[in-house]
Coordinates of C-alpha atoms and ligand atoms in Angstrom, one line a residue:
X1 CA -18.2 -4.1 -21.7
X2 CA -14.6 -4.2 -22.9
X3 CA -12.8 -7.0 -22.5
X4 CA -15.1 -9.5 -21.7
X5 CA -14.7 -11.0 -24.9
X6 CA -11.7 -12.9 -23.7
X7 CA -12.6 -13.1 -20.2
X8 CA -15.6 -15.2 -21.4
X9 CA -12.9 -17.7 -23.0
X10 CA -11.8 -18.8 -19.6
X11 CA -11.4 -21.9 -18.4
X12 CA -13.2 -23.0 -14.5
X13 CA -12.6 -26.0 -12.8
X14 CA -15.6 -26.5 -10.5
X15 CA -14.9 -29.2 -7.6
X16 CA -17.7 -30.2 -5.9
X17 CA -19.2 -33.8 -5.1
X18 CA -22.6 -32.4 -4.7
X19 CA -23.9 -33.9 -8.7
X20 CA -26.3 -30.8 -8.2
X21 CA -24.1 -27.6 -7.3
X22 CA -22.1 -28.9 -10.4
X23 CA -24.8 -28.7 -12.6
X24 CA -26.2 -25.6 -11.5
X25 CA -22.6 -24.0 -11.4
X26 CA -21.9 -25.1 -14.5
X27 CA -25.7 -24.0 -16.6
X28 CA -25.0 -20.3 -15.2
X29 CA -20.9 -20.5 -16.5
X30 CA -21.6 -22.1 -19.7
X31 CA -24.0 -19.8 -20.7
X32 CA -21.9 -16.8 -19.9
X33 CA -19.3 -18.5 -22.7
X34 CA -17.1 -19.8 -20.1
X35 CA -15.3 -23.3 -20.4
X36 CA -16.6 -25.3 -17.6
X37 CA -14.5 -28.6 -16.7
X38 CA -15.7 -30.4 -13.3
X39 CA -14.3 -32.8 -10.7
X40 CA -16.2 -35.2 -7.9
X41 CA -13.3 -34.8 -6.0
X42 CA -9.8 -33.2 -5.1
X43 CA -7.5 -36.2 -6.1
X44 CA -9.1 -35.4 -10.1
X45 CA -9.1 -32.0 -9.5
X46 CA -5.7 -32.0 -9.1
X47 CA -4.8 -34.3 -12.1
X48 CA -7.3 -32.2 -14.4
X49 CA -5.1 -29.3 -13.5
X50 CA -1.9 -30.7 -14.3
X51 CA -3.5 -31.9 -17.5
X52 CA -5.5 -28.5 -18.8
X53 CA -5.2 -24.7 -18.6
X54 CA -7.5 -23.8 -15.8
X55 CA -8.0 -20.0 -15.4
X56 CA -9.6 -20.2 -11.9
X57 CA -10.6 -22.6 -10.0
X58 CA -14.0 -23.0 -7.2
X59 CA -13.9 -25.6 -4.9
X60 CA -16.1 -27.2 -2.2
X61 CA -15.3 -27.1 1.6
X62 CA -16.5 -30.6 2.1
X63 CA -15.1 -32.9 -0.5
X64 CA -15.1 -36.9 0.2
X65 CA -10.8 -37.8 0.8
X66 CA -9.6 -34.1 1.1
X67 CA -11.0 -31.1 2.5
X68 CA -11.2 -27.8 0.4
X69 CA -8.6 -26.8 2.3
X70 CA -6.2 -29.1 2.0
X71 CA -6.9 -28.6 -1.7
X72 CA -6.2 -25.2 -1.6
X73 CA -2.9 -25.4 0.3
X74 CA -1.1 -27.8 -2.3
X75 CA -2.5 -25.8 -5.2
X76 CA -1.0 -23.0 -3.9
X77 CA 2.6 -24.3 -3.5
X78 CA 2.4 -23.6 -7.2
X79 CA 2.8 -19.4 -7.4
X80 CA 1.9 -19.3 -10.6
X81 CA -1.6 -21.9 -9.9
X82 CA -4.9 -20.1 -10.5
X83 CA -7.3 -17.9 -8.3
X84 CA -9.7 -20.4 -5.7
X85 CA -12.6 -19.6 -4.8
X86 CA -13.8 -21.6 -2.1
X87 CA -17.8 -22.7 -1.5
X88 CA -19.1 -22.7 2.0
X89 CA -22.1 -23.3 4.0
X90 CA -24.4 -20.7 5.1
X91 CA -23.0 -19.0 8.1
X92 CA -19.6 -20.6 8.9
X93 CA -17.3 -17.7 7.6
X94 CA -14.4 -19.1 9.6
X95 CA -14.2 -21.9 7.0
X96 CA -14.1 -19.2 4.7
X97 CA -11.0 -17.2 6.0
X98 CA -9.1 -20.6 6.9
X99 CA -9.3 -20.7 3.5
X100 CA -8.5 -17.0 2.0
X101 CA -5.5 -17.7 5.2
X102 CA -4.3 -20.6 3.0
X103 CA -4.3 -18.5 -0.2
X104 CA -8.2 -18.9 -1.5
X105 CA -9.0 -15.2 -3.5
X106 CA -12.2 -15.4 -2.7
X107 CA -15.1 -17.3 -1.2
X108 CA -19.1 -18.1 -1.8
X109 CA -21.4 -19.3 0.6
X110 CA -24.6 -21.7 -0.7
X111 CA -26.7 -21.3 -1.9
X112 CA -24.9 -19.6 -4.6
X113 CA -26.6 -16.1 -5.6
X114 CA -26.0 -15.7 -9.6
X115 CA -24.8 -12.2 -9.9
X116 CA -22.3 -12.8 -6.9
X117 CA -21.0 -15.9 -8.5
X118 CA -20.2 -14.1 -11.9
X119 CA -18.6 -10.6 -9.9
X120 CA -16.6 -12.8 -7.9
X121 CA -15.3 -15.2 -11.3
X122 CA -14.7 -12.0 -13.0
X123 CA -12.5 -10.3 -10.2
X124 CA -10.6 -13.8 -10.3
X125 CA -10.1 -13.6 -13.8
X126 CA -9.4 -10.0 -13.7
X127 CA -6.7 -10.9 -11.2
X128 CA -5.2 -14.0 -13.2
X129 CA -4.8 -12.0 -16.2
X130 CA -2.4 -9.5 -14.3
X131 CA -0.8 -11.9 -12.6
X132 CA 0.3 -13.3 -16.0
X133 CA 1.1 -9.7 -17.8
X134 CA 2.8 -8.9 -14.7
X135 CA 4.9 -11.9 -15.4
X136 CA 5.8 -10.9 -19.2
X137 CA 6.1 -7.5 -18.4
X138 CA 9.0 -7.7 -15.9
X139 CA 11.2 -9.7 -18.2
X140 CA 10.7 -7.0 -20.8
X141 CA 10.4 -3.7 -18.9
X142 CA 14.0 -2.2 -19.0
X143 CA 14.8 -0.4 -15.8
X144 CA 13.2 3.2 -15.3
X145 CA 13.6 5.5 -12.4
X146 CA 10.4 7.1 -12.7
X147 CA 6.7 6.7 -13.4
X148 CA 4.6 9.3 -13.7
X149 CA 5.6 11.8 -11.2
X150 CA 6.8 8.8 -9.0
X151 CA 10.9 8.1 -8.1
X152 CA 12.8 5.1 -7.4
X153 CA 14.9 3.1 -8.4
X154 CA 14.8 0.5 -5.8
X155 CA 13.9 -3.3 -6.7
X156 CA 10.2 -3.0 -4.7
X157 CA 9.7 0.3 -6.6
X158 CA 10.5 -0.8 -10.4
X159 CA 7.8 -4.5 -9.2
X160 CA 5.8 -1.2 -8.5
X161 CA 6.4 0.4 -11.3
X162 CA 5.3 -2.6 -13.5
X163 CA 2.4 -3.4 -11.3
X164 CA 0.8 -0.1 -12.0
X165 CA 1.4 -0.4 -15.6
X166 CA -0.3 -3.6 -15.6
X167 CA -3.3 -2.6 -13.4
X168 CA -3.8 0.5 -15.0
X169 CA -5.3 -1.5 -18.0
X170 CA -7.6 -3.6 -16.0
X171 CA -10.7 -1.9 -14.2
X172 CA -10.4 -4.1 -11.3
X173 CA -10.3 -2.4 -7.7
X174 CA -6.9 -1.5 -6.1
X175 CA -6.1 -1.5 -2.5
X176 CA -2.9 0.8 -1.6
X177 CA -1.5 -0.1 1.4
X178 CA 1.6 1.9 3.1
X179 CA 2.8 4.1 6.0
X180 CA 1.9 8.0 6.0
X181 CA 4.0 9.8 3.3
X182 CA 4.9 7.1 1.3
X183 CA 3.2 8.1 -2.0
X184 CA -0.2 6.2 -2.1
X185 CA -2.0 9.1 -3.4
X186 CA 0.7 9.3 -5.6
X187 CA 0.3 6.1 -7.1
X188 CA -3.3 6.3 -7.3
X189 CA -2.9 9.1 -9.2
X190 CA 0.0 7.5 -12.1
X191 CA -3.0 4.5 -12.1
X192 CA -5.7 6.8 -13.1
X193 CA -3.8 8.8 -15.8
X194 CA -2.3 5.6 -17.3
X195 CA -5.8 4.1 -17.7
X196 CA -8.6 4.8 -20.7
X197 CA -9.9 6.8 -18.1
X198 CA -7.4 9.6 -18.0
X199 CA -9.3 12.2 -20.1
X200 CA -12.3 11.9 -17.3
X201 CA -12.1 12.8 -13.6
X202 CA -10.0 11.5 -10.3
X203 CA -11.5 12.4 -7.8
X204 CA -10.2 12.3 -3.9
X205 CA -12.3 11.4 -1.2
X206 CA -10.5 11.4 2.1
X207 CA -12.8 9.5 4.4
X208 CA -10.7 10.6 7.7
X209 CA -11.8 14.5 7.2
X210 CA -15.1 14.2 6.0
X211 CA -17.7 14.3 9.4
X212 CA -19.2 11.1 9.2
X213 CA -22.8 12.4 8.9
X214 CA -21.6 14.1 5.4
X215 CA -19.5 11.4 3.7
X216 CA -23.1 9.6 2.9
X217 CA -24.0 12.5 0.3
X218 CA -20.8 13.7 -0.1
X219 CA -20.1 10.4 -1.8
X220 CA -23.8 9.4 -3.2
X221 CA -25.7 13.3 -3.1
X222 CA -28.7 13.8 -2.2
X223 CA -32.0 15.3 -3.2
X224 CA -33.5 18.8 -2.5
X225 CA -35.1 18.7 1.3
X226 CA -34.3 15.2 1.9
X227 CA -32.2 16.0 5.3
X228 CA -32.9 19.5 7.4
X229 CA -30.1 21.8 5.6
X230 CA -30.5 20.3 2.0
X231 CA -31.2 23.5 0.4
X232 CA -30.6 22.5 -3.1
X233 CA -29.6 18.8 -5.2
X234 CA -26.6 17.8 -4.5
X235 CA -24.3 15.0 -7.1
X236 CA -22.4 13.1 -5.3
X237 CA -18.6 12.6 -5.8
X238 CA -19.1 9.4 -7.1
X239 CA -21.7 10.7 -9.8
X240 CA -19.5 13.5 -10.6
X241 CA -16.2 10.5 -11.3
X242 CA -18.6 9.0 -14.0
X243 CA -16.5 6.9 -16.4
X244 CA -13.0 8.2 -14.3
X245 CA -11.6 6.8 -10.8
X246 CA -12.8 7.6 -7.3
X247 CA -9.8 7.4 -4.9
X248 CA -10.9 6.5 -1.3
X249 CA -8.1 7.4 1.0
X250 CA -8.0 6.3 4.5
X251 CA -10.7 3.7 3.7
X252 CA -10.6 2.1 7.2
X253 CA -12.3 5.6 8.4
X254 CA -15.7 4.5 6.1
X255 CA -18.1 4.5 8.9
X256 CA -19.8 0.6 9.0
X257 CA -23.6 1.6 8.0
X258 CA -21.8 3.4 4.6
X259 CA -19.6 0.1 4.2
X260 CA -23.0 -1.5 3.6
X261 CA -24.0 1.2 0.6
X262 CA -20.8 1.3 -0.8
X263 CA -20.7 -2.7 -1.0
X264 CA -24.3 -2.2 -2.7
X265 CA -22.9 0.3 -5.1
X266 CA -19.3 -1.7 -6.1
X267 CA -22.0 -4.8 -7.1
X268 CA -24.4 -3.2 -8.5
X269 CA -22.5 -0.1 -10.2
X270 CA -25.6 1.6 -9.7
X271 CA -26.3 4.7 -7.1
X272 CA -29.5 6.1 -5.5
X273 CA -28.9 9.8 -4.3
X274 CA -30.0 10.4 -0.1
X275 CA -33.8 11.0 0.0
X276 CA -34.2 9.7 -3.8
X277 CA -35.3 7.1 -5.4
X278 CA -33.9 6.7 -8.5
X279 CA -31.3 4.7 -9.6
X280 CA -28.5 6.2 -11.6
X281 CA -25.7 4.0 -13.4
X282 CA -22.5 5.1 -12.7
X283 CA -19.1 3.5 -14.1
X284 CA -15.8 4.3 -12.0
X285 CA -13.2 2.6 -11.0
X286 CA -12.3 2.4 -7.1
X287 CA -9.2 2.8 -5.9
X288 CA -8.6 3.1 -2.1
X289 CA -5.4 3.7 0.4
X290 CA -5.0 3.0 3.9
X291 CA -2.0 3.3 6.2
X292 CA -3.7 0.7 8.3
X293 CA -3.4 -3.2 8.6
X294 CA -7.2 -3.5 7.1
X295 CA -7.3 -7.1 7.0
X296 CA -6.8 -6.5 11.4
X297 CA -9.5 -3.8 11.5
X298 CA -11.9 -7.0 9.8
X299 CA -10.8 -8.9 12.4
X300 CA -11.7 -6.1 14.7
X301 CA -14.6 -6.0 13.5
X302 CA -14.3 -2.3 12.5
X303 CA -14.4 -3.2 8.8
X304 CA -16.8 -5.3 6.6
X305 CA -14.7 -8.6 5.2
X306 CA -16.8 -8.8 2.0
X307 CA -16.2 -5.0 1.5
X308 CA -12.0 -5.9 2.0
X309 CA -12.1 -8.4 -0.5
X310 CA -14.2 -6.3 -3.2
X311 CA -11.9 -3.7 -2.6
X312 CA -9.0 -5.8 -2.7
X313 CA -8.8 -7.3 -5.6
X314 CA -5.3 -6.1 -6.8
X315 CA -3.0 -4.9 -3.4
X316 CA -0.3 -2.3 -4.3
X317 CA 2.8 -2.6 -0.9
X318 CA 4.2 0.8 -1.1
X319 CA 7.3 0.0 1.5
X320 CA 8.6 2.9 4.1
X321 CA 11.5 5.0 2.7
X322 CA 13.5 3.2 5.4
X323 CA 13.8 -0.1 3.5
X324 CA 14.3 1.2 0.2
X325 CA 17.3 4.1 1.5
X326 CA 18.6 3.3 -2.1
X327 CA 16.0 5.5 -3.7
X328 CA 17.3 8.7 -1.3
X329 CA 19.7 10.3 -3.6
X330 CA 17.4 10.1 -6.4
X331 CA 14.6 11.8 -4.4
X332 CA 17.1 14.1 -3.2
X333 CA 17.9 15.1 -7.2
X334 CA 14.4 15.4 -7.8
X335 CA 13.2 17.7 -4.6
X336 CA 15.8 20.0 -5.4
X337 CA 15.1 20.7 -8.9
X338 CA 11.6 21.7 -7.8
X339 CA 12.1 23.6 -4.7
X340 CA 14.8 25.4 -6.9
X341 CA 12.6 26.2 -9.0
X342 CA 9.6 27.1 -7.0
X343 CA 12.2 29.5 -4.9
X344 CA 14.0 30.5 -7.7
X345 CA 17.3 29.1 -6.3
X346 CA 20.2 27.8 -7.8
X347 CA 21.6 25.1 -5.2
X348 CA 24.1 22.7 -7.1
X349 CA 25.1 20.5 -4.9
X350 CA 24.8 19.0 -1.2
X351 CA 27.6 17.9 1.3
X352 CA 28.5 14.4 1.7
X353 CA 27.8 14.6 5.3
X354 CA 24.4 16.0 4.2
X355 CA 23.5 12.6 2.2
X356 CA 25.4 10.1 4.8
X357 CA 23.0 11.6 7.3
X358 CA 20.3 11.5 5.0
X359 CA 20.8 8.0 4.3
X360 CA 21.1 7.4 8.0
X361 CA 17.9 9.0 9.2
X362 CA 14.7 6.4 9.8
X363 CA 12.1 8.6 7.9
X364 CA 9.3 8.0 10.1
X365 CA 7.5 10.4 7.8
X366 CA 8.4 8.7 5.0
X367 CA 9.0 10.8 1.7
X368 CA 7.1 13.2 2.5
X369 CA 9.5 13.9 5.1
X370 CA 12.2 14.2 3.1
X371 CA 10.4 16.6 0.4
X372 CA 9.7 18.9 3.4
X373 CA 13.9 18.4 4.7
X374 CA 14.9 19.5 1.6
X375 CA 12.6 22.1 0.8
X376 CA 13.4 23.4 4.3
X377 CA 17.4 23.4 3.4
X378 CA 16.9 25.2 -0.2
X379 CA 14.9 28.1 1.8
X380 CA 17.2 28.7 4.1
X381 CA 20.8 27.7 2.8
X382 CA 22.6 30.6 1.0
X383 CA 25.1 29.5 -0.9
X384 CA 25.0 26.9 -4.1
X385 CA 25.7 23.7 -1.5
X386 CA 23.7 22.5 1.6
X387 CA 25.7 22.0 4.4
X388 CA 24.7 19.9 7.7
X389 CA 23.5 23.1 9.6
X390 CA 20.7 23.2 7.2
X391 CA 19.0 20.2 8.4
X392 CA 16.7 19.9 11.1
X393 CA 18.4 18.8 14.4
X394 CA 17.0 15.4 14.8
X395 CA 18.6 14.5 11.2
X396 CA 21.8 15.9 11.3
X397 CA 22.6 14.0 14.5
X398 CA 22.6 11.2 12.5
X399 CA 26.4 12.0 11.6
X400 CA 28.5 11.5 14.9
X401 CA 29.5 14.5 17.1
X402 CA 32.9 14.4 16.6
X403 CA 32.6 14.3 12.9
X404 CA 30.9 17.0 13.3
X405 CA 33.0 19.0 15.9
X406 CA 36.3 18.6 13.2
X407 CA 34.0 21.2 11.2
X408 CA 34.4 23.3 14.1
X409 CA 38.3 22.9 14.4
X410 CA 37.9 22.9 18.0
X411 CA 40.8 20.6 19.3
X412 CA 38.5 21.0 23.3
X413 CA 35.3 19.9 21.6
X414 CA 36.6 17.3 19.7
X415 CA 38.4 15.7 22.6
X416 CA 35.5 16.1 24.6
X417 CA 33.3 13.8 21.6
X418 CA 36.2 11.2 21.4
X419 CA 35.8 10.7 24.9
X420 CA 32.0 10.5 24.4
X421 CA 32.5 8.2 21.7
X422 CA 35.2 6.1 23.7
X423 CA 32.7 5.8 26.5
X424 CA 29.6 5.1 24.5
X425 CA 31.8 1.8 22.8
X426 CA 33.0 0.4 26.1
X427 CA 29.3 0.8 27.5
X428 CA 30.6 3.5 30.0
X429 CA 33.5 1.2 31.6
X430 CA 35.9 3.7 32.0
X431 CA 38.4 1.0 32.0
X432 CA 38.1 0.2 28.6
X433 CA 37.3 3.4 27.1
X434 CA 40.6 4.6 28.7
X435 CA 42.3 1.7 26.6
X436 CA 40.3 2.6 23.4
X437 CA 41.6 6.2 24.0
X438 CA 45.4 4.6 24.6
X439 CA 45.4 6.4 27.9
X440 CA 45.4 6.0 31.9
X441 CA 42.0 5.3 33.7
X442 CA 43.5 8.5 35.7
X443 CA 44.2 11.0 33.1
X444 CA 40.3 9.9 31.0
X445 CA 38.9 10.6 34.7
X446 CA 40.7 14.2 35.0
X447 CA 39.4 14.9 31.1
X448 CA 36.2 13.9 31.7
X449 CA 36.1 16.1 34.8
X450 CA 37.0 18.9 32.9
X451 CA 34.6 18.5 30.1
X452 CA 31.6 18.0 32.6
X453 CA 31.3 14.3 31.7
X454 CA 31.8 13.2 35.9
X455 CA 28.2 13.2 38.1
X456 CA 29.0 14.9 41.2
X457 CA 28.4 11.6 43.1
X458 CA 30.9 9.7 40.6
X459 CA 32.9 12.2 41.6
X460 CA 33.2 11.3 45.4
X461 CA 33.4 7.8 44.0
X462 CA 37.1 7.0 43.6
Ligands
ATP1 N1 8.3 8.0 -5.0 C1 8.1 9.3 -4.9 N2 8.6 10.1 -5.8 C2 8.4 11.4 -5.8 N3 7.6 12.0 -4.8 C3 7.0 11.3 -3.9 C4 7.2 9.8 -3.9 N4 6.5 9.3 -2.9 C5 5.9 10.4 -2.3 N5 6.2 11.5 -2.9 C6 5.8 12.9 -2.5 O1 5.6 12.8 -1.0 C7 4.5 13.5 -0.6 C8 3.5 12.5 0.1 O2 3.0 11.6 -0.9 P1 1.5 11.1 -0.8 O3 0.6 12.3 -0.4 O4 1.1 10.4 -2.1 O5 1.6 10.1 0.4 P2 0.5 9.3 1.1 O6 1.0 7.9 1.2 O7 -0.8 9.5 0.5 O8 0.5 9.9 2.6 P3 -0.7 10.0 3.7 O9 -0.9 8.6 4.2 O10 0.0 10.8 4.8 O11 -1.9 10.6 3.0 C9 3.8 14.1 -1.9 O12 4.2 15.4 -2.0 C10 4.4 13.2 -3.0 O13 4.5 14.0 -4.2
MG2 MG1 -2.6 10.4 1.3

């Protein structure tokens, strides 16, 4: 395998005061070509690591002075401290996610199963080694306002930007987490085609469309007459992705009996077809989305913790539009071109009121939203500038009424909306909106009869 050349150089602290685990730990290590340094206890531990390079470290729950967990929480007051992989005893998990609470990337229970122990070291060593070319990559990166076919300018967006580059390199498996609309296929898509991979496939698999009693052999196949209706073979998606990336959207849908197979499948990198019995190698790199909070559907329950952490290695954030509003105009620039294209329009330009209530808007929809606002506006606008009546209602109220109503001209109207506005300030105390308006109580209550603005039963009031 690529790579593992200097993966196998790594140094691992192994903490444990169990003379035994060391030893074992350290016979499977050593003979992969890792560099194995071990500790009795925390205080050491903690002194070997000020004292050598330690690529990732696995500690023991039960240590003599300190607990693992105590160990874990000052290492990782250092950011830049290594991956922790923390031992437990058979059966008490909740150790386990005190620990991954506290910042632990990952955690073995004991007896420690060989294969598991070298997966889990390499995903920490994966990890590590991004962390670090993340680091020398931001301070060289000079600032770009796209990636691929992705926008933004925005701080979180260029960490993004460099975050993909990074990854993109590694084959480690990437969790995208972010609201509807906010690009995730998008960026699963820029991490595929700036890998080694992006001469083979990408293949989408959306896991909330697929009927749950398909996504089994959708995903793995299946073998002539091994269900009623399976007419002919069938390769699975995840066959058909050999030596490209799978993309799992809307992982959380993964029914809980096909968590289980797919776990199999992400350790063993080997599938077996439904109804077969063969088992076929298969190389692909996973990369899954969800617009849920995954770590609270394993609490739930709904959602296999050791499948969250295999998938998890590497988390993309991709924020909401809403806290990034600086990337709008951009996106506006870029949706443009394209729907002026596609419509074979030639709309130069867009009103300022357009863009202030474009930047106003909350984008629950997030840019997807926006694509379809503008899109939208380019159909239906004439002329070579959008103007506010080309945006959907619910947007273009985001500029004020009477900014609005001076477009109009219509001395009535606009009265009628600085009256509104007056009111609206003052929290509908007539008093003071009368002031804010620098006239009588009297004369606002005779203008706000006339414009409607009085309730019958206010009316009868005075
Ligand atoms: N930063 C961006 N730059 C350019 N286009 C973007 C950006 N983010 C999203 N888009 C566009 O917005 C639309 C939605 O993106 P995408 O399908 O990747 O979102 P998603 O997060 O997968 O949404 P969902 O959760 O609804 O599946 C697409 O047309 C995509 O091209
Ligand atoms: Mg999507």
């Amino acid at each position: 395998m690529e790579g593992m050349i200097i993966l196998n150089q790594a140094t691992i602290l192994i903490v444990d005061d169990e003379i035994n685990t060391l030893k074992v730990l350290s016979a499977i290590l050593s003979k992969k070509g890792y560099e194995v340094i071990t500790s009795h206890s925390a205080e050491d531990a903690l002194s070997k690591l000020n004292n050598a390079n330690v690529d990732t470290i696995i500690v023991d729950y039960k240590l003599p002075n300190m607990s693992g967990i105590d160990f874990v929480e000052i290492v990782k007051r250092d950011a830049s401290s290594p991956p922790i992989i923390m031992l437990t005893a058979f059966g008490s998990i909740e150790k386990a996610v005190e620990a991954m609470k506290k910042g632990a990337f990952n955690y073995l229970t004991k007896p420690v199963n060989k294969d598991e122990l070298l997966t889990v070291i390499r995903e920490a060593l994966d990890k590590q080694r991004l962390i670090q070319e993340n680091k020398a990559l931001k301070s060289i990166i000079r600032e770009r306002h796209s990636f691929q076919n992705i926008i933004g300018k925005s701080r979180v967006m260029q960490d993004l930007f460099n975050m993909i580059a990074v990854v993109s390199k590694s084959n480690s498996n990437v969790l995208i987490t972010g609201e509807s609309g906010t690009g995730k296929e998008l960026v699963a898509k820029a991490i595929h085609y700036e890998s080694s991979r992006a001469d083979k496939p990408f293949i989408p698999i959306d896991c909330a469309t697929l009927p749950a009693e398909l996504i089994e052999s959708e995903l793995f196949g299946h073998e002539k007459g091994s269900f009623t209706g399976a007419y002919d073979k069938k390769i699975g998606q995840i066959e058909l992705a050999d030596g490209g990336t799978v993309f799992l959207d809307e992982i959380s849908e993964l029914p809980l009996p096909l968590q289980k197979k797919f776990l199999r499948f992400l350790q063993e990198k080997e599938i077996m077809r439904v109804g077969g019995s063969k088992r076929i190698n298969v190389d692909v790199r996973v990369v899954s989305a969800t617009n849920r909070d995954l770590q609270e559907e394993v609490n739930k329950g709904n959602f296999r913790e050791d499948l969250f952490y295999r998938l998890n290695v590497v988390t993309l954030r991709i924020p909401p539009l809403r806290d990034r509003k600086e990337d709008i105009p951009l996106l506006v620039e870029h949706f443009l071109n394209k729907f002026n294209k596609v419509n074979n329009k030639h709309i130069s330009s867009i009103d300022t009121d357009v863009m202030q209530a474009l930047m106003q808007y909350n984008w629950k929809g997030n840019v997807r939203e926006l694509e379809n606002t503008i899109e939208r506006a380019v159909v239906l606008c004439p002329s070579d500038t959008i103007t506010l009546r080309y945006l959907p209602s619910g947007i273009r109220d985001m500029v004020s009424d009477t900014q609005q109503a001076t477009y109009g001209l219509n001395l009535l109207h606009t009265e009628k909306m600085l009256i509104v506005k007056a009111l609206e300030q003052s929290s509908y105390n007539q008093t003071k909106a009368a002031e804010i308006l620098g006239i009588s109580r009297k004369q606002l209550r005779t203008k706000m009869k006339h414009h409607g603005l009085l309730s019958s039963s206010e009316d009868t009031l005075e």
